[in-house]
Amino acid sequence: MCEQEAEENGHLLLHCRMATDLWNMFICILGVSWTMPRTTFEVLTRWQRIGKRGSKGDWWKNVPACIWWTLWKERNGRCFEGRTSSSQTIKMRCLSLLFFWCKQDLVGEVDSLVEFIGQL
């Protein structure tokens, strides 16, 4: 996707520039110290140990899947449709997807994406 290295899952989902931007966005939101593991399996194992436990739901548990789905959709758009989105657009898609996935757990607490982002 970034055309810097061979496309393999570790690079695409963890180490590509766009993947790094998305991961850093959520690491910053969570306020945790994080060194990116080498494999997706290691990410899932380590990700379970971080997060805002006891805060408004466990939204952070959805972050890896949300990042990976967003990256995969962007990759497919670039490969098969010739569509390239900006970094900001990809970040907003990822946040919107996370909001959509978490909305059921937040009924009555947040009504909009803006409110959701404000509570992260």
Short mmCIF file of C-alpha atoms in Angstrom, two decimals:
data_model
loop_
_atom_site.label_atom_id
_atom_site.label_comp_id
_atom_site.label_asym_id
_atom_site.label_seq_id
_atom_site.Cartn_x
_atom_site.Cartn_y
_atom_site.Cartn_z
CA MET A 1 0.00 0.00 0.00
CA CYS A 2 2.82 2.43 0.80
CA GLU A 3 4.97 1.04 -2.02
CA GLN A 4 8.00 1.13 0.30
CA GLU A 5 8.26 -2.58 1.08
CA ALA A 6 6.84 -5.89 -0.05
CA GLU A 7 3.18 -6.24 0.83
CA GLU A 8 2.89 -8.78 3.61
CA ASN A 9 0.51 -8.73 6.54
CA GLY A 10 3.03 -7.59 9.17
CA HIS A 11 4.04 -4.60 7.11
CA LEU A 12 0.56 -3.70 5.85
CA LEU A 13 -1.19 -4.01 9.23
CA LEU A 14 1.56 -2.90 11.61
CA HIS A 15 4.57 -1.17 10.09
CA CYS A 16 3.46 0.65 6.94
CA ARG A 17 3.38 4.45 7.32
CA MET A 18 -0.44 4.54 7.27
CA ALA A 19 -0.65 1.69 9.80
CA THR A 20 1.83 3.49 12.04
CA ASP A 21 -0.26 6.69 11.83
CA LEU A 22 -3.42 4.85 12.88
CA TRP A 23 -1.72 2.94 15.70
CA ASN A 24 -0.08 6.13 16.99
CA MET A 25 -3.43 7.94 16.96
CA PHE A 26 -4.97 5.36 19.28
CA ILE A 27 -1.85 5.00 21.44
CA CYS A 28 -1.97 8.76 21.97
CA ILE A 29 -5.71 8.68 22.79
CA LEU A 30 -5.12 5.90 25.32
CA GLY A 31 -2.07 7.63 26.77
CA VAL A 32 0.00 4.46 26.94
CA SER A 33 3.59 3.65 26.12
CA TRP A 34 3.76 1.14 23.29
CA THR A 35 6.41 -0.44 21.15
CA MET A 36 4.96 -2.03 18.05
CA PRO A 37 5.41 -5.82 18.11
CA ARG A 38 6.64 -7.63 15.02
CA THR A 39 3.55 -9.80 14.39
CA THR A 40 -0.22 -9.41 14.45
CA PHE A 41 -0.42 -12.25 16.98
CA GLU A 42 1.88 -10.35 19.35
CA VAL A 43 -0.24 -7.21 18.92
CA LEU A 44 -3.38 -9.05 19.97
CA THR A 45 -1.62 -10.63 22.94
CA ARG A 46 -0.16 -7.34 24.18
CA TRP A 47 -3.21 -5.23 23.36
CA GLN A 48 -5.27 -7.16 25.91
CA ARG A 49 -3.05 -5.74 28.67
CA ILE A 50 -3.63 -2.08 27.89
CA GLY A 51 -6.64 0.16 27.69
CA LYS A 52 -8.93 2.17 29.84
CA ARG A 53 -10.39 -0.60 31.90
CA GLY A 54 -13.53 0.47 33.68
CA SER A 55 -13.98 3.57 31.55
CA LYS A 56 -16.98 4.01 29.28
CA GLY A 57 -17.02 0.50 28.00
CA ASP A 58 -14.14 -1.42 26.65
CA TRP A 59 -14.08 0.33 23.27
CA TRP A 60 -10.31 -0.02 23.08
CA LYS A 61 -10.66 -3.79 22.61
CA ASN A 62 -12.03 -3.11 19.12
CA VAL A 63 -9.09 -0.97 18.03
CA PRO A 64 -6.88 -3.64 16.38
CA ALA A 65 -9.74 -5.03 14.29
CA CYS A 66 -10.88 -1.52 13.42
CA ILE A 67 -7.40 -0.47 12.28
CA TRP A 68 -6.90 -3.65 10.30
CA TRP A 69 -10.30 -3.47 8.60
CA THR A 70 -9.73 0.19 7.68
CA LEU A 71 -6.29 -0.58 6.25
CA TRP A 72 -7.57 -3.59 4.33
CA LYS A 73 -10.41 -1.57 2.79
CA GLU A 74 -7.98 1.20 1.81
CA ARG A 75 -5.55 -1.31 0.34
CA ASN A 76 -8.31 -2.88 -1.75
CA GLY A 77 -9.51 0.54 -2.89
CA ARG A 78 -6.00 1.36 -4.08
CA CYS A 79 -5.38 -2.02 -5.72
CA PHE A 80 -8.74 -2.66 -7.37
CA GLU A 81 -10.43 0.72 -7.77
CA GLY A 82 -7.49 3.10 -8.24
CA ARG A 83 -8.76 5.12 -5.27
CA THR A 84 -6.29 6.69 -2.82
CA SER A 85 -7.52 8.42 0.33
CA SER A 86 -5.65 11.02 2.36
CA SER A 87 -4.23 10.18 5.76
CA GLN A 88 -6.90 12.35 7.43
CA THR A 89 -9.70 10.61 5.55
CA ILE A 90 -8.37 7.19 6.54
CA LYS A 91 -8.16 8.26 10.19
CA MET A 92 -11.74 9.56 10.11
CA ARG A 93 -12.94 6.33 8.50
CA CYS A 94 -11.24 4.36 11.25
CA LEU A 95 -12.75 6.51 14.02
CA SER A 96 -16.18 6.35 12.35
CA LEU A 97 -15.96 2.58 12.11
CA LEU A 98 -14.97 2.31 15.77
CA PHE A 99 -17.93 4.52 16.70
CA PHE A 100 -20.27 2.37 14.61
CA TRP A 101 -18.97 -0.84 16.22
CA CYS A 102 -19.20 0.59 19.76
CA LYS A 103 -22.44 2.54 19.40
CA GLN A 104 -24.66 -0.23 20.75
CA ASP A 105 -22.68 -0.28 24.00
CA LEU A 106 -22.90 3.50 24.32
CA VAL A 107 -26.66 3.98 23.86
CA GLY A 108 -27.75 7.01 25.86
CA GLU A 109 -24.17 8.14 26.46
CA VAL A 110 -23.15 9.49 23.07
CA ASP A 111 -25.26 10.32 20.06
CA SER A 112 -22.68 11.46 17.55
CA LEU A 113 -19.20 10.72 16.31
CA VAL A 114 -18.01 14.07 17.69
CA GLU A 115 -19.27 13.18 21.19
CA PHE A 116 -17.69 9.74 20.91
CA ILE A 117 -14.29 11.16 19.95
CA GLY A 118 -14.58 13.66 22.80
CA GLN A 119 -15.03 10.85 25.31
CA LEU A 120 -12.11 8.77 24.10
#
